[in-house]
Coordinates of C-alpha atoms and ligand atoms in Angstrom, one line a residue:
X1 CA 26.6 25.0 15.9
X2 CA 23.1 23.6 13.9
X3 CA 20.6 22.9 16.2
X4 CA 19.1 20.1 14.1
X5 CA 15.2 18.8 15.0
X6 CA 15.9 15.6 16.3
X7 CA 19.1 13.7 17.0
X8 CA 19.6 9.9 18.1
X9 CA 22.3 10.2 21.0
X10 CA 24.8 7.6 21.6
X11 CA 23.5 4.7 18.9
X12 CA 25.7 1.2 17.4
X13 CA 25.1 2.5 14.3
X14 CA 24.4 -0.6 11.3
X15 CA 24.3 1.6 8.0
X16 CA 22.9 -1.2 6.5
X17 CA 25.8 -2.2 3.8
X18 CA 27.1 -4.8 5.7
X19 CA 29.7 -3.1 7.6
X20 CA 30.2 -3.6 11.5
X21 CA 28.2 -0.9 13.6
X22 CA 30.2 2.1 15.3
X23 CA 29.1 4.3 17.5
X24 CA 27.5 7.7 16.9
X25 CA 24.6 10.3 16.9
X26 CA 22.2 10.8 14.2
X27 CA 20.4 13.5 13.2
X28 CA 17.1 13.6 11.5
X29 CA 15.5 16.9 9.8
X30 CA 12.5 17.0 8.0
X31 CA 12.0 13.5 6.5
X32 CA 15.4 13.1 5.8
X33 CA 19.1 11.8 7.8
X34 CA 21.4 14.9 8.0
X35 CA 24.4 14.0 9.7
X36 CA 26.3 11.3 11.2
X37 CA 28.6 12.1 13.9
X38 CA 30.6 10.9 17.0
X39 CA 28.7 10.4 20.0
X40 CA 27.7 13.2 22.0
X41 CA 28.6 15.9 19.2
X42 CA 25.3 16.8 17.6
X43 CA 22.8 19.2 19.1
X44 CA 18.8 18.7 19.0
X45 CA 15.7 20.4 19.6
X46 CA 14.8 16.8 20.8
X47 CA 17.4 14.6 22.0
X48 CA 16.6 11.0 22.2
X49 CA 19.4 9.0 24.1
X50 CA 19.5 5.5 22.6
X51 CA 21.7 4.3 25.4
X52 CA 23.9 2.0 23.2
X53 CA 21.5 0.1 21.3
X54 CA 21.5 -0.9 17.3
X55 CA 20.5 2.0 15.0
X56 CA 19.7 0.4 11.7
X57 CA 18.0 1.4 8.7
X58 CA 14.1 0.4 9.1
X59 CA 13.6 -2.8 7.2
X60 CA 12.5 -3.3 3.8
X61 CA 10.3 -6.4 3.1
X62 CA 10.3 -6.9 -0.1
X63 CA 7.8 -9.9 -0.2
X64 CA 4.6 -9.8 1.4
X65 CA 0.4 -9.7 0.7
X66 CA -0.4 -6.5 2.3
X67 CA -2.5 -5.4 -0.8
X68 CA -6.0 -5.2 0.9
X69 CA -4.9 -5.7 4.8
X70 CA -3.2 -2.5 4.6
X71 CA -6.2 -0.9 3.3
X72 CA -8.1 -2.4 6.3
X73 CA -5.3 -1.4 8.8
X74 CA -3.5 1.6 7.5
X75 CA -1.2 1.8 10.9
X76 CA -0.1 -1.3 9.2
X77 CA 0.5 -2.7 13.1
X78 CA 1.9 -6.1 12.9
X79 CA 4.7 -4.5 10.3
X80 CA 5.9 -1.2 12.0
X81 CA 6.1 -3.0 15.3
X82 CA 8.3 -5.6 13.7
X83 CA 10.5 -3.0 12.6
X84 CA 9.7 -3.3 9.2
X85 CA 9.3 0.5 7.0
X86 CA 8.6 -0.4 3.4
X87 CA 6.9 -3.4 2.1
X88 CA 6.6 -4.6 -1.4
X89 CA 3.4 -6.2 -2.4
X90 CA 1.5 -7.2 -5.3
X91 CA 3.8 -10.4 -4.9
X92 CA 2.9 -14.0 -6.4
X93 CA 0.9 -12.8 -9.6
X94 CA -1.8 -11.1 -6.8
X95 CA -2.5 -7.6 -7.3
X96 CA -6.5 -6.0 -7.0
X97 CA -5.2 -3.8 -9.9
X98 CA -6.4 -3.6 -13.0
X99 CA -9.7 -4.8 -12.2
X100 CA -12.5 -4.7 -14.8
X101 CA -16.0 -3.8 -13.8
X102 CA -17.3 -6.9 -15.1
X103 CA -14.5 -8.7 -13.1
X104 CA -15.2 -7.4 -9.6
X105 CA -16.9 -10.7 -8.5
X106 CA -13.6 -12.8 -9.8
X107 CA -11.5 -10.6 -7.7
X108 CA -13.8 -11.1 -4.7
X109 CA -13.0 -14.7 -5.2
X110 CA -9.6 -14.6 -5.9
X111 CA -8.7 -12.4 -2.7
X112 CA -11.4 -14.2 0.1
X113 CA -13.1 -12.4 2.9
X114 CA -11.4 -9.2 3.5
X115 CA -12.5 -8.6 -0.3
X116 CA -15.7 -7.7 1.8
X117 CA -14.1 -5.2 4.2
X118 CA -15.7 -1.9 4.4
X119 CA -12.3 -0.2 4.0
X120 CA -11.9 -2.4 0.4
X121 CA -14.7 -0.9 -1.4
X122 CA -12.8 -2.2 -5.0
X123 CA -13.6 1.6 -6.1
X124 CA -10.1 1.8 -8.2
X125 CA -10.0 0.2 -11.9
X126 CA -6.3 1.2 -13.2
X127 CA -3.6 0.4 -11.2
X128 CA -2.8 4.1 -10.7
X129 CA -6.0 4.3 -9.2
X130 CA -5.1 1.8 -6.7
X131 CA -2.2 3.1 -5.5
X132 CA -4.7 6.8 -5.1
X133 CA -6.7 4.8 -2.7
X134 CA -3.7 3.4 -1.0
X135 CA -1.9 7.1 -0.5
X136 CA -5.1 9.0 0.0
X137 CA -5.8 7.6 3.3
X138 CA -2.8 7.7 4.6
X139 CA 0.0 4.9 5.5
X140 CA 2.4 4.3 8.4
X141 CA 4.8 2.5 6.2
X142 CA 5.7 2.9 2.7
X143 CA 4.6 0.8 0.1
X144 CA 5.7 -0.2 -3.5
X145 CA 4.1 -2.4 -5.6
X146 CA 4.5 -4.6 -8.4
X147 CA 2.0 -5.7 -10.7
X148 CA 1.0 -8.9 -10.7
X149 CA 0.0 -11.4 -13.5
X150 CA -2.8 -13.1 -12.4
X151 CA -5.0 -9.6 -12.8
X152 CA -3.8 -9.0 -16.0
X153 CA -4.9 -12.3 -16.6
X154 CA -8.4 -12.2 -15.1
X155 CA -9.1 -8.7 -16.5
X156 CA -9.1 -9.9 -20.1
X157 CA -9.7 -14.2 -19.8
X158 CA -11.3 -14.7 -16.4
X159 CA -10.3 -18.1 -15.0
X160 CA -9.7 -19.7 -18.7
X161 CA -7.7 -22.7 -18.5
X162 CA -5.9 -21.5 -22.2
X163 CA -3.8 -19.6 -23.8
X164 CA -4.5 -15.7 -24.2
X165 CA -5.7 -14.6 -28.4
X166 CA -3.2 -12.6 -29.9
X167 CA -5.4 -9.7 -28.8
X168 CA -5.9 -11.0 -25.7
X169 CA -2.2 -10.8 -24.9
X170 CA -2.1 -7.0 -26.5
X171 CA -5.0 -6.4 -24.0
X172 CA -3.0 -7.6 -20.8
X173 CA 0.4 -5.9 -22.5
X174 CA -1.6 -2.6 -22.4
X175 CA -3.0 -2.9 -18.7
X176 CA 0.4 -4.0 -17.7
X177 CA 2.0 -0.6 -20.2
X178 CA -0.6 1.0 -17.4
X179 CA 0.4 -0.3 -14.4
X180 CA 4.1 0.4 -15.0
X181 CA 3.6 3.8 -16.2
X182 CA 1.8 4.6 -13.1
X183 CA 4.8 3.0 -11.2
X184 CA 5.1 -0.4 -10.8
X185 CA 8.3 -2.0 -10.2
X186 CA 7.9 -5.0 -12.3
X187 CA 5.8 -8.0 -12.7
X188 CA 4.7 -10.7 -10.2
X189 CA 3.7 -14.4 -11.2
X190 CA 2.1 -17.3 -9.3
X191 CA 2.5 -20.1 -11.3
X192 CA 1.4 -22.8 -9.2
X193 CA -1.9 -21.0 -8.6
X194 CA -5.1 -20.2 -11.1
X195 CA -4.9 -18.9 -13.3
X196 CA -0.9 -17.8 -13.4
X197 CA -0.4 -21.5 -13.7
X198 CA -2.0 -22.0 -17.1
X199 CA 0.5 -19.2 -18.9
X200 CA 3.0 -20.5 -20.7
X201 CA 6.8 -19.6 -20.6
X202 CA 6.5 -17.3 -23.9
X203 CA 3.7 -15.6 -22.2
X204 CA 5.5 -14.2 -19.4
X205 CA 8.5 -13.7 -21.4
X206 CA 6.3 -11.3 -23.7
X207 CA 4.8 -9.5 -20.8
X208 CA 8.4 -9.2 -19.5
X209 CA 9.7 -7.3 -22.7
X210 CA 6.9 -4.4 -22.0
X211 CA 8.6 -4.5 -18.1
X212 CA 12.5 -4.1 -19.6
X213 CA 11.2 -1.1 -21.2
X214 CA 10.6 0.3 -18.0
X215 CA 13.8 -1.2 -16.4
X216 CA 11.5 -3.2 -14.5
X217 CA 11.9 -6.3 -12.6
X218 CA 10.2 -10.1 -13.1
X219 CA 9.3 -11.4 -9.6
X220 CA 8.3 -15.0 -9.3
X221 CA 6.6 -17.7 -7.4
X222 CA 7.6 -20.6 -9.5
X223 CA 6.0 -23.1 -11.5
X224 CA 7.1 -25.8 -8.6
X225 CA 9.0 -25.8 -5.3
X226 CA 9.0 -29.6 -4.7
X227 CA 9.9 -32.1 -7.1
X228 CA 9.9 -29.3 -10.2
X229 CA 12.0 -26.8 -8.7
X230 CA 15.4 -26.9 -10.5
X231 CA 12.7 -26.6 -13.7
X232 CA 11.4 -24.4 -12.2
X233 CA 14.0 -21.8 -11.4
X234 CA 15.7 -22.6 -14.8
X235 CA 12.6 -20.8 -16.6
X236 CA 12.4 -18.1 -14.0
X237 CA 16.0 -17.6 -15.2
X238 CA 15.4 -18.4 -19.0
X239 CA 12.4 -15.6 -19.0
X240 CA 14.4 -12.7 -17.4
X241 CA 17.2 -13.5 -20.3
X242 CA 14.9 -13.6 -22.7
X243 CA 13.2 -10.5 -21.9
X244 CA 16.1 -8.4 -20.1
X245 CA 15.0 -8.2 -17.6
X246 CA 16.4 -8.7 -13.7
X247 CA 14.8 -11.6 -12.0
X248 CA 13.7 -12.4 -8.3
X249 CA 13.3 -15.4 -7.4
X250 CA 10.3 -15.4 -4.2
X251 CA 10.4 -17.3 -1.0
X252 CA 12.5 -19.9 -3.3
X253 CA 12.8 -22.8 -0.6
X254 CA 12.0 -26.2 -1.6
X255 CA 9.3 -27.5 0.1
X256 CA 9.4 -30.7 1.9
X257 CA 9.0 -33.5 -0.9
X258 CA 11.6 -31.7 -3.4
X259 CA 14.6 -34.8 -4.0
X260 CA 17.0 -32.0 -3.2
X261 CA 18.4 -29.3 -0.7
X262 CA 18.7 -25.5 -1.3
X263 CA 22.0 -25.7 -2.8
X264 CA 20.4 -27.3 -6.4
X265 CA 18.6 -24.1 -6.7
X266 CA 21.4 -22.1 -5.6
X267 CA 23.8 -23.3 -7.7
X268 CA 21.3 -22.3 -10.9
X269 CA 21.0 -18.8 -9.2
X270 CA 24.9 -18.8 -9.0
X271 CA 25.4 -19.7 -12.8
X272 CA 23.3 -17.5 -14.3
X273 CA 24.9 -14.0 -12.5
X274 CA 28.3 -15.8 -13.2
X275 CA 27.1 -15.6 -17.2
X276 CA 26.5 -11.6 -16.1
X277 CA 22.6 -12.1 -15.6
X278 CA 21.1 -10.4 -12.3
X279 CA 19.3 -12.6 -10.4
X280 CA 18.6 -12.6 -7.1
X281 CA 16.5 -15.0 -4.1
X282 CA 14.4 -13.9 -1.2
X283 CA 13.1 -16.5 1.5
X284 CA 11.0 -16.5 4.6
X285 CA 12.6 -18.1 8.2
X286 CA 9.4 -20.1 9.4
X287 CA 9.1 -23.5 8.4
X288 CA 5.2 -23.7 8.8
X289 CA 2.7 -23.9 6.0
X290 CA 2.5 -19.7 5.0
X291 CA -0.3 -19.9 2.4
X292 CA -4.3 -20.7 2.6
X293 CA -5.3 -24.6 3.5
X294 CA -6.7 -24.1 -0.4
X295 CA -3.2 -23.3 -1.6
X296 CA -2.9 -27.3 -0.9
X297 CA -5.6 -28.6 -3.0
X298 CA -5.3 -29.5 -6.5
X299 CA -5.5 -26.4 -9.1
X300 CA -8.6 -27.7 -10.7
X301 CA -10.3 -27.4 -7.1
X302 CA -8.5 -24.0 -5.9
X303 CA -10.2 -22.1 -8.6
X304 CA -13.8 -23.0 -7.5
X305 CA -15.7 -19.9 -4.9
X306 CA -15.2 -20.9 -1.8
X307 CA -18.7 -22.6 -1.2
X308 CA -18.4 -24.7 -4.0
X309 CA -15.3 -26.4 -2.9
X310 CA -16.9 -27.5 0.5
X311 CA -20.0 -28.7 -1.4
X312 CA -17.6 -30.6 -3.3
X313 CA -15.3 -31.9 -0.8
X314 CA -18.6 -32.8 1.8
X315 CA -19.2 -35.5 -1.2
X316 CA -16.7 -38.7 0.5
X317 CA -15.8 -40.2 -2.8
X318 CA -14.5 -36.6 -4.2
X319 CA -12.8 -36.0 -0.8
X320 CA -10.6 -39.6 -1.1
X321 CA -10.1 -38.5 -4.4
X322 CA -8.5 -35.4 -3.6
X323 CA -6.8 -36.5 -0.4
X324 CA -4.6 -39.0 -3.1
X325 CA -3.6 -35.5 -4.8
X326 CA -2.4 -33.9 -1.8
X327 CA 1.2 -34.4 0.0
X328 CA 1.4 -30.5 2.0
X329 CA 4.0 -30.0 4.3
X330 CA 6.0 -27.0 4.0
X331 CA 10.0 -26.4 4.3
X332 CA 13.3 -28.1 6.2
X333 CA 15.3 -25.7 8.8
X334 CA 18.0 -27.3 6.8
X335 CA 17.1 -25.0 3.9
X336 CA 16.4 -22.1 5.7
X337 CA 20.0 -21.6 6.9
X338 CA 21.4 -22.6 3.7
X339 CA 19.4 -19.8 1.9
X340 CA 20.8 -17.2 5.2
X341 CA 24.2 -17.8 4.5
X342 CA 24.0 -16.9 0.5
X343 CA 24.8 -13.3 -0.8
X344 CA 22.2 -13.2 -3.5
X345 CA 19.6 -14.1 -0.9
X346 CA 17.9 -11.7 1.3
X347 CA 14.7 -11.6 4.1
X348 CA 11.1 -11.2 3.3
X349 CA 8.2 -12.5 5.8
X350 CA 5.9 -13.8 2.9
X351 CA 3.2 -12.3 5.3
X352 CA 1.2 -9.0 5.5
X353 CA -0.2 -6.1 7.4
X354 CA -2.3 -7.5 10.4
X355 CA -3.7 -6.8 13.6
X356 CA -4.5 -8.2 17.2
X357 CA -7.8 -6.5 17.0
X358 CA -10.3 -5.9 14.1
X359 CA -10.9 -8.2 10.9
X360 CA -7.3 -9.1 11.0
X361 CA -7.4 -10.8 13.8
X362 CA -10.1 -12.6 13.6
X363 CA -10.8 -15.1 12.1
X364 CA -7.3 -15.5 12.8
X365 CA -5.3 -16.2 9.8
X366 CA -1.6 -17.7 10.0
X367 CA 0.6 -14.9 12.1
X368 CA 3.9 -15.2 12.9
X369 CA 5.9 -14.2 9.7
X370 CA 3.6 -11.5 9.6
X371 CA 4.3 -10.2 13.1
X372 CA 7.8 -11.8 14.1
X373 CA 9.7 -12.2 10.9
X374 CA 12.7 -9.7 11.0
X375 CA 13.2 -10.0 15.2
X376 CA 12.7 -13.5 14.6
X377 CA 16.0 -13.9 12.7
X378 CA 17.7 -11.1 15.0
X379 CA 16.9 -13.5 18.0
X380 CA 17.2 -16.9 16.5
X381 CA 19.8 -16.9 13.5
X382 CA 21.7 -13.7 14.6
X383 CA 22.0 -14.1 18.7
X384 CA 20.9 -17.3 19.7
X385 CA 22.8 -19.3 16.7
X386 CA 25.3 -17.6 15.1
X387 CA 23.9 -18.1 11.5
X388 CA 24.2 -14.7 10.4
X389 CA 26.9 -11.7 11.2
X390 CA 24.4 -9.2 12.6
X391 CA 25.8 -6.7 9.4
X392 CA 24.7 -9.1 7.6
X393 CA 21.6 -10.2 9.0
X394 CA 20.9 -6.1 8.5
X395 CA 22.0 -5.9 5.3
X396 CA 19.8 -8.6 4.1
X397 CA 17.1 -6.5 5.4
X398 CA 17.8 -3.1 4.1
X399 CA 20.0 -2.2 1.8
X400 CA 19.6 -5.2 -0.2
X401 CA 16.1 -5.2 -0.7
X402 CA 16.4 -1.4 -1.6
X403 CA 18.8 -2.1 -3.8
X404 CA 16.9 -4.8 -5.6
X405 CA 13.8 -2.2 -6.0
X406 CA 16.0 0.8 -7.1
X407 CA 15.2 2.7 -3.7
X408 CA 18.5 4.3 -3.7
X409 CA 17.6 6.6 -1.0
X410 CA 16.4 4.3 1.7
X411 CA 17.3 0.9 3.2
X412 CA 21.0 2.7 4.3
X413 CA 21.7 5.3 7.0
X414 CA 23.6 8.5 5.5
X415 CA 23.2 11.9 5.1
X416 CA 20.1 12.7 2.1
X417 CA 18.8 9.2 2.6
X418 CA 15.0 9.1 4.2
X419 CA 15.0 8.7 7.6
X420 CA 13.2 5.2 7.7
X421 CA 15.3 3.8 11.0
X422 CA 14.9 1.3 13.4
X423 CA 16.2 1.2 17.0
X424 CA 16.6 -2.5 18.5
X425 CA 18.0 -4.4 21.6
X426 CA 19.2 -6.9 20.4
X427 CA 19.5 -9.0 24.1
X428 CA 15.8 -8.4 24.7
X429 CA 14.4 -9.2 20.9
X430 CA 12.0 -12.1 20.8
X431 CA 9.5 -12.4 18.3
X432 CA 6.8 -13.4 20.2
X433 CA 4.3 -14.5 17.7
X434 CA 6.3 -17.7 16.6
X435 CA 4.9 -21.3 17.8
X436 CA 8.2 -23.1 17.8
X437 CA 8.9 -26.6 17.0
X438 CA 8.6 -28.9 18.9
X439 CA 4.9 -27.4 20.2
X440 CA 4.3 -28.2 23.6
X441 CA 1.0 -29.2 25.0
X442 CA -1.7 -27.3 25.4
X443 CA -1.2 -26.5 21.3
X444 CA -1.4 -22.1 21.9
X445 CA -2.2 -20.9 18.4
X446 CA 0.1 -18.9 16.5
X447 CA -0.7 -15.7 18.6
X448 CA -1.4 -12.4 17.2
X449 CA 1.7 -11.0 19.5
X450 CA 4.2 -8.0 18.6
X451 CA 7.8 -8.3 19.0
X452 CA 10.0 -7.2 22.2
X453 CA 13.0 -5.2 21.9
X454 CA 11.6 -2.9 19.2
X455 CA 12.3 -0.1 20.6
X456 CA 11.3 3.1 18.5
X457 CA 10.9 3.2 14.3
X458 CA 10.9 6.1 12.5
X459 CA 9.3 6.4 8.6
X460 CA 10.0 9.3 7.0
X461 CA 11.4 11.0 9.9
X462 CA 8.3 10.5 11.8
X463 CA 8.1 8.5 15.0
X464 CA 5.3 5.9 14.6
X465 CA 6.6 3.2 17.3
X466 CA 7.4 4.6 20.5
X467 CA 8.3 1.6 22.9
X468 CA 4.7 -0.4 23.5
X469 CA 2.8 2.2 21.5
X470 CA 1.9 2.7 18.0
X471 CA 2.1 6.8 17.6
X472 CA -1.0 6.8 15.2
X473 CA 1.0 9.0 12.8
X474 CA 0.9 7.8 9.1
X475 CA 3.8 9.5 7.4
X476 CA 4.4 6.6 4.9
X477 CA 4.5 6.9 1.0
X478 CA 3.2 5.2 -1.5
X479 CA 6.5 4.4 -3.6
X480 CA 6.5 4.6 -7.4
X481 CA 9.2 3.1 -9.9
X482 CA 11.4 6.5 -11.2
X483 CA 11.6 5.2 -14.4
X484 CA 8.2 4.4 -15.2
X485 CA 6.7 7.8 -12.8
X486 CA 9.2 9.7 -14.8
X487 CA 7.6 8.6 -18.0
X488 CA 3.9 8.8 -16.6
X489 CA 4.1 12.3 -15.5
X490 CA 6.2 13.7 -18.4
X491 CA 3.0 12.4 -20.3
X492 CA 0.7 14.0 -17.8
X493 CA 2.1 17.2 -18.1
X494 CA 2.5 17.4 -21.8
X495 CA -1.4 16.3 -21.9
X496 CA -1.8 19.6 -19.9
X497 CA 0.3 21.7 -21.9
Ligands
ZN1 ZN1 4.1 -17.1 -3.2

């Protein structure tokens, strides 16, 4: 009988698909899942008995910031110990690649104070240089990464509140061409913020055409999630027919102040894949303000350095002014569970990579999607509320989100797949990071906390939580797009030949 290297003893087993768990033993053997069996059948050099708790697939977060906080925290804490084993970033039109020498002070702008982290030393220019920094260190989670609009757009016009020049546009098609032959898997917008929010529709649709070619997809934070948003999803929807491309729809809940619930925007999502066009929705559980206090000032404001706009809003006539421009409050409960229940919709925190020690905890930014997001649903719209079927809380987690990014071979347990995994109690989980409403008195701010009931994840095969400890092992991978890699290194070797 096969004496594999490590077998998971007596699991539920959630393959991730949707389908309820059963139970069974696992094996895992370098990197990868070998065999599924009954319980008790398979023989290891290392047995770990998982006493009847959930065996899932790790989780896939396919929306989050971790561009420069995982280069500052390459144990990537507040993920792993959520559970989560791949994240997606370069989301919202923000990626720190392609970056142009002359540029590098823009980009310190545009990404804030970590920008001045030792670890973020803005030595990469391509994108394909970036994602070399972000493997040669090492990772405890895998990453893939889409390229986002708003450095495209920076690289060749700065700031500029105007359309690109004809050769302006070829300059940001050819740094995008870049970015997806060094493996992107698509193209991120932010079109509320500067300067993604001064591109017009046929813009994006042209940069989209050079992403089809790739089989890449268009990711989007709209032009509007209040009163705009059925606009807004319209174009997101008009763009990826008119390039062919598939579209994703990011963190797509109105915002309190939008005249209508989740279903509006739903219903669009629903038309278009009933016409045969793939589009799918991802969406965040907390109902709290996610971005940067700035995110809520007007866009003619936001793009200011950071100094400037507190010179400018120290001035009490320019303050009034801007306070008349401003209604910020974030997103109804209401929504959120409307947005669980849908098919086409799955989980993303909307946070990234942090830590209750170091830079990234201090000064404390907003935490709790970025620490609590997937055992926040397990505990509150899986166990406590019965929201979600936990298959399908999973498989909005997992396979869905792999699925989405082509990762064929992850976000499901079988035999061949990667052995990303997750092992969870799902009586004991509690995100622990989350200041629920209503807050009680003293106000405790959202605390940098990790999640209970986490009880061992696995990336690549490698153990990297282990109970209350982080393993220190970084087996993770930076992830590249097979259709665009393919082409990249077909080019690379012919160049050698
Ligand atoms: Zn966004």
């Amino acid at each position: 009988m096969t004496v594999f290297n490590l077998v998971l003893a007596n699991g539920r087993i959630l393959k991730g698909c949707g389908n309820p768990w059963f139970r069974g033993d696992l094996a895992i053997q370098t990197g990868r899942i070998v065999e599924i069996a009954p319980p008790g059948t398979l023989r290891g050099q290392e047995i770990i008995d998982v006493a009847d708790r959930f065996v899932s697939p790790g989780f896939i977060d396919i929306h989050t910031h971790s561009d420069l906080s995982i280069l500052v925290n390459r144990r990537a804490e507040s993920a792993v110990r959520q559970g989560v084993t791949t994240q997606v970033i370069g989301n919202c039109g923000m990626s720190p690649a392609p970056v142009e020498e002359n540029h590098i002070a823009d980009m310190h702008n545009y990404w804030g104070p970590i920008s001045d982290q030792p670890e973020v030393n803005w030595d990469w220019r391509s994108f394909d240089g970036y994602l070399r920094t972000l493997q040669s260190g090492g990772l405890a989670i895998n990453i893939a990464s889409l390229a986002g609009h708003a450095a495209l757009r920076i690289a060749v016009m700065d700031f500029e509140e105007r359309d690109p020049t004809p050769s302006e546009l070829d300059r940001m098609k050819e740094y995008l061409n870049e970015a997806m032959q060094a493996g992107a898997f698509g193209l991120s917008t932010g079109l509320v913020y500067p300067p993604g929010c001064y591109a017009s529709t046929s813009e994006i649709i042209t940069l989209c055409q050079v992403v089809s070619r790739y089989h890449g997809l268009y990711a989007s934070h709209i032009r509007g999630e209040r009163e705009t948003i059925l606009e807004a999803v319209a174009e997101a929807i008009h763009i990826g027919r008119e390039a062919g491309v598939p579209v994703q729809i990011s963190h797509n809940a109105p915002k309190f102040g939008a005249p209508w619930d989740a279903n509006s925007n739903l219903r669009l999502v629903d038309e278009a894949r009933a016409h045969g066009q793939d589009v799918t929705v991802d969406n965040d559980v907390h109902t709290d303000l996610a971005p940067a206090l700035t995110g809520g000032l007007p866009q003619h404001i936001q793009q200011l350095p950071a100094a400037e706009i507190v010179t400018l809003l120290q001035d009490p006539n320019t303050r009034s002014r801007v306070r008349e421009e401003i209604i910020f409050d974030y997103i109804d409960e209401t929504n959120i569970r409307i947005l669980l229940k849908h098919p086409a919709v799955m989980i993303c925190s909307d946070g990234q990579v942090l830590a209750p020690y170091g830079f990234l905890n201090d000064p404390s930014p907003y935490s709790p999607c970025s620490y609590g997001e997937f055992p926040g649903v397990l505990e509150r719209y899986v166990r406590n509320e019965p929201v979600l079927l936990l298959e399908e809380a999973i498989r909005k987690m997992t396979s869905f989100p792999a699925q989405r990014f082509e990762l064929m071979d992850r976000g499901v347990l079988r035999a061949g797949a990667w052995a990303d995994i997750v092992v969870f109690d799902l009586e004991r989980i509690r995100d622990r990071a989350t200041n629920l409403y209503p807050h009680t008195y003293p106000f405790v701010n959202y605390p940098h906390r990790y999640p209970e009931g986490i009880d061992y994840v696995f990336v690549n095969g490698e153990l990297v939580v282990d109970g209350e400890q982080h393993t220190d092992k970084l087996p993770g991978r930076v992830l590249r797009h097979p259709v665009g890699a393919y082409l990249y290194s077909d080019k690379r070797s012919s160049r050698q030949s």
